[in-house]
Tab-separated table of N, CA and C in Angstrom:
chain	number	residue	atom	x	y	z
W	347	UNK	N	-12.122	-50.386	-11.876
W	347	UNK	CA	-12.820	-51.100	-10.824
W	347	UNK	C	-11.852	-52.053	-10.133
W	348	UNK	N	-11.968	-51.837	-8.927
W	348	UNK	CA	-10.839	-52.994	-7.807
W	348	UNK	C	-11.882	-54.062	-7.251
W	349	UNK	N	-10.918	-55.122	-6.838
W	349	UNK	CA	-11.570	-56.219	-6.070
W	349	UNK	C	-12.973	-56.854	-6.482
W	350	UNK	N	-13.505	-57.413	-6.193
W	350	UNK	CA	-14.446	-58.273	-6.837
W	350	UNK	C	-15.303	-58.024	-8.088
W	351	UNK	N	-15.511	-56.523	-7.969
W	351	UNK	CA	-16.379	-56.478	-8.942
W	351	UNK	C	-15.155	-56.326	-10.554
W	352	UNK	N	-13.667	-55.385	-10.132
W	352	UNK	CA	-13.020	-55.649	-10.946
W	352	UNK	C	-12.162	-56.888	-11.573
W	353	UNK	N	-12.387	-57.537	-10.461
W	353	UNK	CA	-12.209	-59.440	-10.960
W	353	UNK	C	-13.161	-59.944	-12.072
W	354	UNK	N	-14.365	-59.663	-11.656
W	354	UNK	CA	-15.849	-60.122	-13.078
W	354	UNK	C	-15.454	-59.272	-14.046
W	355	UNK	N	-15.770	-58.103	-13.966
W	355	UNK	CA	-15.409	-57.220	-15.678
W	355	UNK	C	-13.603	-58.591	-16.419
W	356	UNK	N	-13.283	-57.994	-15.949
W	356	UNK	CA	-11.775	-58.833	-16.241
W	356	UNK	C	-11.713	-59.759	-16.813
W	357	UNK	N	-12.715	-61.189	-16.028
W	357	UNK	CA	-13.003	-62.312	-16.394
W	357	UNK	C	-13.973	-62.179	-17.502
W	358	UNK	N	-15.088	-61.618	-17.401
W	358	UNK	CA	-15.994	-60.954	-18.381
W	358	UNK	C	-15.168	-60.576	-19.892
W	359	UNK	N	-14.298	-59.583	-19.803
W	359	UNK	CA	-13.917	-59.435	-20.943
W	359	UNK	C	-12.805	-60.513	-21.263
W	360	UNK	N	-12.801	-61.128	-20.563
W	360	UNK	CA	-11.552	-62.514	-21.086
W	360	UNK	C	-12.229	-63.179	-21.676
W	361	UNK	N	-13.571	-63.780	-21.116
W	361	UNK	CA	-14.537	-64.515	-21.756
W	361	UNK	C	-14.898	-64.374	-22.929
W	362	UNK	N	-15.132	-62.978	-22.973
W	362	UNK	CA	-15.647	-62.417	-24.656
W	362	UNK	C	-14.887	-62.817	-26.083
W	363	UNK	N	-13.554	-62.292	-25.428
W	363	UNK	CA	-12.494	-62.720	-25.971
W	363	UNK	C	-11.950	-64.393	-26.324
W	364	UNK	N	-12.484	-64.785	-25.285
W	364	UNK	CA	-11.814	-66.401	-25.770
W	364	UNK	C	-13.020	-67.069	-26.538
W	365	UNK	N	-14.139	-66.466	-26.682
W	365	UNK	CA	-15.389	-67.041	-27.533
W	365	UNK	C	-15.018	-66.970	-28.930
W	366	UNK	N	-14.800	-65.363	-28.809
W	366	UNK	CA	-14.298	-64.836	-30.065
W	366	UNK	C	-13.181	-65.817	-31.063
W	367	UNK	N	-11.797	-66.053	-30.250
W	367	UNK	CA	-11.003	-66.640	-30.656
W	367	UNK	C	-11.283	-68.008	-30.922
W	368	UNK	N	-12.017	-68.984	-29.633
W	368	UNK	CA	-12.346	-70.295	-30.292
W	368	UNK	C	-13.336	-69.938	-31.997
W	369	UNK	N	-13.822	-69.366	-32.010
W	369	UNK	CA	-14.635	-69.519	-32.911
W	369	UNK	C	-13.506	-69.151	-34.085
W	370	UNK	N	-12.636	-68.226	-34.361
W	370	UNK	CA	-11.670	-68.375	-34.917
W	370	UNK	C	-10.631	-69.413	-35.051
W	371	UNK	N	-10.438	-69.704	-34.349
W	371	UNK	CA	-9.445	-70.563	-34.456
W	371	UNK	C	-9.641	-72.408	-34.687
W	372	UNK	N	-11.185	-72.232	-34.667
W	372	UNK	CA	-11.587	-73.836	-35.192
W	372	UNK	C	-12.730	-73.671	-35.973
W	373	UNK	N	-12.647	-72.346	-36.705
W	373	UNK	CA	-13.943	-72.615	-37.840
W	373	UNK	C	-13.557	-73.734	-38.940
W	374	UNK	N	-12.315	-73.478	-39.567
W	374	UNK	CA	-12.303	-74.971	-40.030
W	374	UNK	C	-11.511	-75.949	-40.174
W	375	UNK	N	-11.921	-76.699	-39.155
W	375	UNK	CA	-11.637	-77.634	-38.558
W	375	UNK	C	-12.733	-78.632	-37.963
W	376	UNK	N	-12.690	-79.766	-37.788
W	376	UNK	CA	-13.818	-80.457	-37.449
W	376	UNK	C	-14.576	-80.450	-35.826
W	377	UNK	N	-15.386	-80.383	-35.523
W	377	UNK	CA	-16.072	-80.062	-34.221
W	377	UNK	C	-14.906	-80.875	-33.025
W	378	UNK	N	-14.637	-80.747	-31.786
W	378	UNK	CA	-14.248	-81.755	-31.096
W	378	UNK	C	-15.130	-82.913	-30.630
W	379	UNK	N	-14.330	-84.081	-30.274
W	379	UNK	CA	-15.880	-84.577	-29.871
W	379	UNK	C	-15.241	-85.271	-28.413
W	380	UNK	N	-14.467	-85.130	-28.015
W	380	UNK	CA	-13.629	-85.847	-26.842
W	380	UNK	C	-13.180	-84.406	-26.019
W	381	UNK	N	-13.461	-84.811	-24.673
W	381	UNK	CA	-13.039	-83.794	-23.738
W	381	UNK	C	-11.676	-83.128	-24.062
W	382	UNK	N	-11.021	-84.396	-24.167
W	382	UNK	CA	-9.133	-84.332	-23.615
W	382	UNK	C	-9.565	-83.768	-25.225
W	383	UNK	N	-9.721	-84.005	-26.538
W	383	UNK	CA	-9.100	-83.398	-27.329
W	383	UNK	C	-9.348	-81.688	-27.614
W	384	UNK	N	-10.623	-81.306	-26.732
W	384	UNK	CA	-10.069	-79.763	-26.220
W	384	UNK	C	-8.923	-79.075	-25.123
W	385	UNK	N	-8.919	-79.798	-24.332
W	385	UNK	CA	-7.914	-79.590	-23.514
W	385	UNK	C	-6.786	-79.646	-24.261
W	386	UNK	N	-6.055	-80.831	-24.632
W	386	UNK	CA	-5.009	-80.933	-25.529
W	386	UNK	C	-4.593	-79.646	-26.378
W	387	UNK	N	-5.941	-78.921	-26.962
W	387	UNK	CA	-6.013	-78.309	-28.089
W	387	UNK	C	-5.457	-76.838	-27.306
W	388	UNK	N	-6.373	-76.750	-26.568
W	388	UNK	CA	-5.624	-75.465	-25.405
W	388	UNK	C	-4.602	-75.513	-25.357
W	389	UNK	N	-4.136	-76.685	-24.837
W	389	UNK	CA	-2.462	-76.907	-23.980
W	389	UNK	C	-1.543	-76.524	-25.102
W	390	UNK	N	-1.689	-76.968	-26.272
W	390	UNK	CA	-0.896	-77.179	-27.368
W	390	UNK	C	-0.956	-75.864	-28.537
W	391	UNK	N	-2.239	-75.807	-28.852
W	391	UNK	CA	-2.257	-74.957	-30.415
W	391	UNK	C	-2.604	-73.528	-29.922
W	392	UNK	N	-3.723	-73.473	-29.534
W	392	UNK	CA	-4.483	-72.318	-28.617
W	392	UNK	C	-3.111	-71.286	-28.183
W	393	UNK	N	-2.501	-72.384	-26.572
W	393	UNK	CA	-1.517	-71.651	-25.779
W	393	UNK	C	-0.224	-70.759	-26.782
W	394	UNK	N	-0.297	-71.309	-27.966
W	394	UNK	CA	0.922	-71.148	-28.572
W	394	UNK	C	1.029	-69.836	-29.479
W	395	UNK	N	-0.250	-70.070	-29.546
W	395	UNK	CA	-0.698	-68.475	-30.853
W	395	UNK	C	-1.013	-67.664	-29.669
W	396	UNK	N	-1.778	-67.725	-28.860
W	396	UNK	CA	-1.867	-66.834	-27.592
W	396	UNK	C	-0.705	-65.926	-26.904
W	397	UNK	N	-0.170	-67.420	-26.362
W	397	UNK	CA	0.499	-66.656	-25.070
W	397	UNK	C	2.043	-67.068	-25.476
W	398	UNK	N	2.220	-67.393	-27.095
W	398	UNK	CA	3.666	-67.934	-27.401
W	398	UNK	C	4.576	-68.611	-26.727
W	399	UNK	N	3.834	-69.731	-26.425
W	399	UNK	CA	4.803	-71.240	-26.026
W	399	UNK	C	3.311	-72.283	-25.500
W	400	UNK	N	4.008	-73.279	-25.456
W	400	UNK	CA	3.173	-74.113	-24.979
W	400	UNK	C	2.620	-74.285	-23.490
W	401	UNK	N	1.903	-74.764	-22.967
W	401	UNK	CA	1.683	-74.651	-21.686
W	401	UNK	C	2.810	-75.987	-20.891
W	402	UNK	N	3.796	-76.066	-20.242
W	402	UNK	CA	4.347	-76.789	-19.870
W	402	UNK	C	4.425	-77.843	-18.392
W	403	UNK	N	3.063	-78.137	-18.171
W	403	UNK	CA	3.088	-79.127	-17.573
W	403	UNK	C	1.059	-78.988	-17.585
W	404	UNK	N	0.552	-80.028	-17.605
W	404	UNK	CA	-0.823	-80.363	-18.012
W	404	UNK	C	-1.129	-81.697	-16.545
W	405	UNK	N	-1.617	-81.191	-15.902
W	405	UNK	CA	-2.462	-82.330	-14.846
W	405	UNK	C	-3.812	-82.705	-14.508
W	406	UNK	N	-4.517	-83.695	-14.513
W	406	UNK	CA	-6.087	-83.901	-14.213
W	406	UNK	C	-5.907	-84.752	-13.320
W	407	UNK	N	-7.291	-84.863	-12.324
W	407	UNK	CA	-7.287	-85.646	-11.973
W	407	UNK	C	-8.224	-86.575	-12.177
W	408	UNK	N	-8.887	-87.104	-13.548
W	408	UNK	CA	-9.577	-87.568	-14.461
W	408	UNK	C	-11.066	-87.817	-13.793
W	409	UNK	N	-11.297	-86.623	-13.275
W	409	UNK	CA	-13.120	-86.406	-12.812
W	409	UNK	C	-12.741	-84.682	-13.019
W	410	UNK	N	-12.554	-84.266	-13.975
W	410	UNK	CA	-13.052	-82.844	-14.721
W	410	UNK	C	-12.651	-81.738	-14.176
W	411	UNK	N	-10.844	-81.966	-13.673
W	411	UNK	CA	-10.266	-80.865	-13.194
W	411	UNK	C	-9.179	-81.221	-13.571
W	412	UNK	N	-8.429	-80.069	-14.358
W	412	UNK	CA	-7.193	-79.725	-14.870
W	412	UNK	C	-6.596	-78.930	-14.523
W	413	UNK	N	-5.266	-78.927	-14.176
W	413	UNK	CA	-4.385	-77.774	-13.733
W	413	UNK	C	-3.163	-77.868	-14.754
W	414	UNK	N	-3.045	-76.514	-15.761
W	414	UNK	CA	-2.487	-76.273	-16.683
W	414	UNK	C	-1.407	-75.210	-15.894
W	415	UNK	N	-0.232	-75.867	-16.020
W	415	UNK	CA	0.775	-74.773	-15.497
W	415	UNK	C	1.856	-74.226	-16.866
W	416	UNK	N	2.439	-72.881	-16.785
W	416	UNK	CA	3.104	-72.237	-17.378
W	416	UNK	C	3.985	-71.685	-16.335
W	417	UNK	N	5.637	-72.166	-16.962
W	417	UNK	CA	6.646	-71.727	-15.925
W	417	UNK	C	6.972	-69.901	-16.210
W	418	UNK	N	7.042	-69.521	-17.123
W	418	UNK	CA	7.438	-68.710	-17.554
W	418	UNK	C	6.293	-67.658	-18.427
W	419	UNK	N	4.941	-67.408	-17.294
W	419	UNK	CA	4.016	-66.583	-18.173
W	419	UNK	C	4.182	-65.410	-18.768
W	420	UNK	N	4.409	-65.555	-20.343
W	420	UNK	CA	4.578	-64.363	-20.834
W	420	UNK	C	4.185	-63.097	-20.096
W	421	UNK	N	2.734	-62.523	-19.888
W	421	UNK	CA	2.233	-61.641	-19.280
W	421	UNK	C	2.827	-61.446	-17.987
W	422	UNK	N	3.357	-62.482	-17.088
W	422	UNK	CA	4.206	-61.601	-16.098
W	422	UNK	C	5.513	-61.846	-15.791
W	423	UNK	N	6.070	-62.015	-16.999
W	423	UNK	CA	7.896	-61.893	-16.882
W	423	UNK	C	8.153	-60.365	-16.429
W	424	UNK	N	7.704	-59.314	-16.846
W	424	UNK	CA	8.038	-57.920	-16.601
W	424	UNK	C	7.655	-57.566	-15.261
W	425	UNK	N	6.588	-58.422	-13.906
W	425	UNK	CA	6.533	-57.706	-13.078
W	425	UNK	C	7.494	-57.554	-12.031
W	426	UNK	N	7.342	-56.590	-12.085
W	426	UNK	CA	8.525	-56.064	-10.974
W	426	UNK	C	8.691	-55.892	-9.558
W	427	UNK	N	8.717	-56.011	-8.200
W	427	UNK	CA	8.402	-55.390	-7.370
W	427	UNK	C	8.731	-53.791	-6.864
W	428	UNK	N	7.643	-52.603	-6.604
W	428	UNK	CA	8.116	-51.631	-6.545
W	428	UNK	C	7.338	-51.543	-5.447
W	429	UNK	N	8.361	-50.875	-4.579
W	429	UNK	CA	7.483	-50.120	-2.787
W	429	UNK	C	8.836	-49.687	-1.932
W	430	UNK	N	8.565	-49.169	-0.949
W	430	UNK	CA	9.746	-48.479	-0.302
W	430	UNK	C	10.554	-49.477	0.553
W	431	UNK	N	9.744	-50.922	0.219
W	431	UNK	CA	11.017	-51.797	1.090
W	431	UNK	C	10.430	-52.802	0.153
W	432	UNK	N	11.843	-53.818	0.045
W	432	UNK	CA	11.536	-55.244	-0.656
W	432	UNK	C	10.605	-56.184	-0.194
W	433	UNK	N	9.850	-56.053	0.930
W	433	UNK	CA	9.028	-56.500	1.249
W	433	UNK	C	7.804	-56.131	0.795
W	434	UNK	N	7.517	-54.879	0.762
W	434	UNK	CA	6.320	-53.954	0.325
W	434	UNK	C	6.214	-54.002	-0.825
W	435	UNK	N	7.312	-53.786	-1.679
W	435	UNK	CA	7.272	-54.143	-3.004
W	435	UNK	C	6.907	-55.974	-3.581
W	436	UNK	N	7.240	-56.771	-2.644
W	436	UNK	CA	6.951	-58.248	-3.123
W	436	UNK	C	5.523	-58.475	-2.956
W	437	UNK	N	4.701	-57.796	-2.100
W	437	UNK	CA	3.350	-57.761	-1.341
W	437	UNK	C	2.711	-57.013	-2.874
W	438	UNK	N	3.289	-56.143	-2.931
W	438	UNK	CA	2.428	-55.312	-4.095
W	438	UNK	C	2.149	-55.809	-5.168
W	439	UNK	N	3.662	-56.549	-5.421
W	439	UNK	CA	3.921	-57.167	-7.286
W	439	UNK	C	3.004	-58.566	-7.145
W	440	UNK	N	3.085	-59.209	-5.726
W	440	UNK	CA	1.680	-60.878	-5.419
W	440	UNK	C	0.483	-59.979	-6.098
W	441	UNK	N	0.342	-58.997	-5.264
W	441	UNK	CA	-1.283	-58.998	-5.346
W	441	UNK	C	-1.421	-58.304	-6.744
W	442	UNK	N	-0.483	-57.086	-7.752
W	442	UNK	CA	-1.228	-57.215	-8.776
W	442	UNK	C	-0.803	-58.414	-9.628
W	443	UNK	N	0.406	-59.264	-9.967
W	443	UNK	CA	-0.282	-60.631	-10.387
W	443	UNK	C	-1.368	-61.334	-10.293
W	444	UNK	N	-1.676	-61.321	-9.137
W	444	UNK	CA	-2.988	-61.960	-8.355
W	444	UNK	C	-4.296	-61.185	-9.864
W	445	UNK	N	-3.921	-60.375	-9.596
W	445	UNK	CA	-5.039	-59.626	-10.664
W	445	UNK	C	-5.128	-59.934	-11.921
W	446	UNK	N	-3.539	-59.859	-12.368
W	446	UNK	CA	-2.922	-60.299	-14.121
W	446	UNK	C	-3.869	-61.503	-14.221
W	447	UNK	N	-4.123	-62.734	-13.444
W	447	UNK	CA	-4.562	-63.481	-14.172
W	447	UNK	C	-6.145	-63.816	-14.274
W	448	UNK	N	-6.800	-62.476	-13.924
W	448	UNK	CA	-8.335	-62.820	-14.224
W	448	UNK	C	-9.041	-62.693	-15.687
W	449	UNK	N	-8.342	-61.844	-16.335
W	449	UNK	CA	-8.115	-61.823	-18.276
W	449	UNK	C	-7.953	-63.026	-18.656
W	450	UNK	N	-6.391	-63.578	-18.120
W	450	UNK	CA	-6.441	-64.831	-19.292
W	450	UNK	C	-7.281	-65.973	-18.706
W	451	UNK	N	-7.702	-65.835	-17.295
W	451	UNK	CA	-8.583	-66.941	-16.701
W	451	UNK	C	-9.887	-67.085	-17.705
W	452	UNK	N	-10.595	-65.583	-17.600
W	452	UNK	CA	-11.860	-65.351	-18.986
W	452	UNK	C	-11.556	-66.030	-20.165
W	453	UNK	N	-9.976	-65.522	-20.541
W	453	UNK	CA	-10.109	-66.251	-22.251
W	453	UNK	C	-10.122	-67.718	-22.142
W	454	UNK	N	-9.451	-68.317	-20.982
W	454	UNK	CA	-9.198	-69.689	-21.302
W	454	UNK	C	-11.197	-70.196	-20.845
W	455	UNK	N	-11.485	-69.759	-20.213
W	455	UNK	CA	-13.234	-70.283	-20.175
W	455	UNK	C	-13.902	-70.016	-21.412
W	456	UNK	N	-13.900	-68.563	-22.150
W	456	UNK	CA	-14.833	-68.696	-22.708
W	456	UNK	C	-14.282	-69.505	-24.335
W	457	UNK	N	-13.320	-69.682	-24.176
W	457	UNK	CA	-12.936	-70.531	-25.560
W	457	UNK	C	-13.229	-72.081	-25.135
W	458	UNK	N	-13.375	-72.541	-24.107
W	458	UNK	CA	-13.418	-73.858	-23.547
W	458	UNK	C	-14.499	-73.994	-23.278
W	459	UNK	N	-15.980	-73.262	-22.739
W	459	UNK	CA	-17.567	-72.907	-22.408
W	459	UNK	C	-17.783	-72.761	-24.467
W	460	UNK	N	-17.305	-72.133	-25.196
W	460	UNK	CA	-17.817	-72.216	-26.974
W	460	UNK	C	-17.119	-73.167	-27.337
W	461	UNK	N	-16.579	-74.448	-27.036
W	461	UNK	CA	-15.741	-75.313	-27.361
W	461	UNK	C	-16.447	-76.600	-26.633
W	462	UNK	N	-17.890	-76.131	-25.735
W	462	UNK	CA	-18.741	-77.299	-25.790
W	462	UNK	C	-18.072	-77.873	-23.890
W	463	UNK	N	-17.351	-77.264	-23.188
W	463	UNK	CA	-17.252	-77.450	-22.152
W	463	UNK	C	-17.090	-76.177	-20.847
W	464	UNK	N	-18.451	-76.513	-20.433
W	464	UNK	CA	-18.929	-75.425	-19.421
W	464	UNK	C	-18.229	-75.550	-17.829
W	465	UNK	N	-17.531	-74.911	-17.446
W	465	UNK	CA	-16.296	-74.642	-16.493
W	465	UNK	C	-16.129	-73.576	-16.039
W	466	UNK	N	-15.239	-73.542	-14.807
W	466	UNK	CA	-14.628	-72.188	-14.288
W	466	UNK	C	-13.322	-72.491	-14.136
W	467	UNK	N	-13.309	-71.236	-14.359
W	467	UNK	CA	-11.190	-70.843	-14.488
W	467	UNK	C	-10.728	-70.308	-12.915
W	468	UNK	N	-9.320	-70.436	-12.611
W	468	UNK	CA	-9.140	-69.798	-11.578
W	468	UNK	C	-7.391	-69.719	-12.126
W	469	UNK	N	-6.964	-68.404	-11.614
W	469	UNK	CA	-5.315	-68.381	-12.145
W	469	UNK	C	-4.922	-68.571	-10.773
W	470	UNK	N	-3.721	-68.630	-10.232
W	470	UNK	CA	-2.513	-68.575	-9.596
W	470	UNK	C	-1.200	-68.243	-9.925
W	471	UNK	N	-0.839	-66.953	-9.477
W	471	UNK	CA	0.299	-66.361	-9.685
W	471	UNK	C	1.733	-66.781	-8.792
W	472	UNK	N	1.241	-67.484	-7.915
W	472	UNK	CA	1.897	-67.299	-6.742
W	472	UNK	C	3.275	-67.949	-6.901
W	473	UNK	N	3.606	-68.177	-7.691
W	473	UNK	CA	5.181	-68.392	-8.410
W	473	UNK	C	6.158	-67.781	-9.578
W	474	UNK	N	5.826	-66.322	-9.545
W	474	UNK	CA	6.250	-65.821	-10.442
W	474	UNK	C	7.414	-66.310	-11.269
W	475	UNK	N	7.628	-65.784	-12.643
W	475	UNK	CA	6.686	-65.921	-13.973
W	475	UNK	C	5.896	-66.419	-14.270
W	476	UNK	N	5.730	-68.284	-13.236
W	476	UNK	CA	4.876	-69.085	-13.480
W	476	UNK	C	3.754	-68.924	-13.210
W	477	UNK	N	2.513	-69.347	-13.926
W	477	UNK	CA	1.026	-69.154	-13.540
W	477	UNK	C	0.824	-70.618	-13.716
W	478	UNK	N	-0.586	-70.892	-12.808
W	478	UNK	CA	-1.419	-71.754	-12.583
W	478	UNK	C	-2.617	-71.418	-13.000
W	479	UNK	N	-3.588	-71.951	-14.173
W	479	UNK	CA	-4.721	-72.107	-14.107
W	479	UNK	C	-4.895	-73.546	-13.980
W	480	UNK	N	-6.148	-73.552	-13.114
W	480	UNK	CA	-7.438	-74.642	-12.912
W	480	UNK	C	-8.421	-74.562	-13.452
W	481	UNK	N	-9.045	-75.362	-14.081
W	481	UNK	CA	-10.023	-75.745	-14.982
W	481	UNK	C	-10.973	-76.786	-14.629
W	482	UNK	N	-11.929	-76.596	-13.901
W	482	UNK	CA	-13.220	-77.305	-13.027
W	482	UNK	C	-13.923	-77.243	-14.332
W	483	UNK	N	-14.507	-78.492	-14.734
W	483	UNK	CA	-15.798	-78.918	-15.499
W	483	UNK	C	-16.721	-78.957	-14.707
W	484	UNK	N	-17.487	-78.686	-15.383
W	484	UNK	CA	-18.785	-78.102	-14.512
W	484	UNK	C	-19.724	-79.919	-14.208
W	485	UNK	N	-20.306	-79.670	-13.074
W	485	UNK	CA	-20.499	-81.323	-12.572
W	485	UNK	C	-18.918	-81.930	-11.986
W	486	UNK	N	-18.371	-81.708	-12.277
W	486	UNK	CA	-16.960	-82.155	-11.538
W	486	UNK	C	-16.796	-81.994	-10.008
W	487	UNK	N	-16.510	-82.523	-9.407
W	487	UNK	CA	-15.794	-82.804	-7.855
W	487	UNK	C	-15.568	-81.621	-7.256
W	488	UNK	N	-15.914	-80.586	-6.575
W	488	UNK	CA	-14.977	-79.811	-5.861
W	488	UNK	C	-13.886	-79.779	-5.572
């Protein structure tokens, strides 16, 4: 499935997946009870068993939006550009990045939505290797 509806499945099964894993990965351990100490927990323990490294630069703007950047996203060190001109090929390799990150957008919600904070994810590729997710708490600011 392409374009919107293959954006939801994507996010959908990311979601599934990051439920799955929070629930693994803090059965025992004590509940959180502070926003930042899920976030933290993402940035730090989560990112590391995941996506092997830490997330390297963490920003809010302390009304319930975070922008978690990774310079070097594992998942798209390998993309390549391929097309019959370097242009065509850079157009191609944006837009399926553009795609790469609706999976880990799902996992990082639904481990953060079973972790007691209800949000939407959004990736940004647009700096390859590096990705951008945003992290809107739900009631938060536009």
């Amino acid at each position: 499935a392409r374009g919107e509806e293959g954006r939801r499945t994507m996010e959908a099964m990311g979601f599934q997946v990051g439920t799955q894993l929070a629930e693994r990965y803090t059965k025992d351990r004590p509940r959180f009870t502070e926003q930042t100490e899920v976030i933290l927990f993402l940035c730090k323990e989560f990112w590391l068993d995941v996506f092997k490294k830490r997330v390297d630069n963490l920003k809010t703007n302390n009304r319930g939006v975070y922008v978690l950047q990774d310079n070097a996203f594992r998942w798209m060190r390998n993309l390549h550009a391929i097309g019959s001109t370097q242009e065509t090929g850079n157009v191609a390799r944006r837009e399926y990045a553009a795609s790469c990150t609706y999976f880990p957008s799902g996992i990082i919600q639904g481990l953060l939505v079973n972790l007691g904070l209800p949000c939407t994810v959004t990736g940004d590729a647009g700096n390859l290797p590096g990705c951008t997710y945003t992290v809107r708490l739900k009631g938060s600011a536009p």
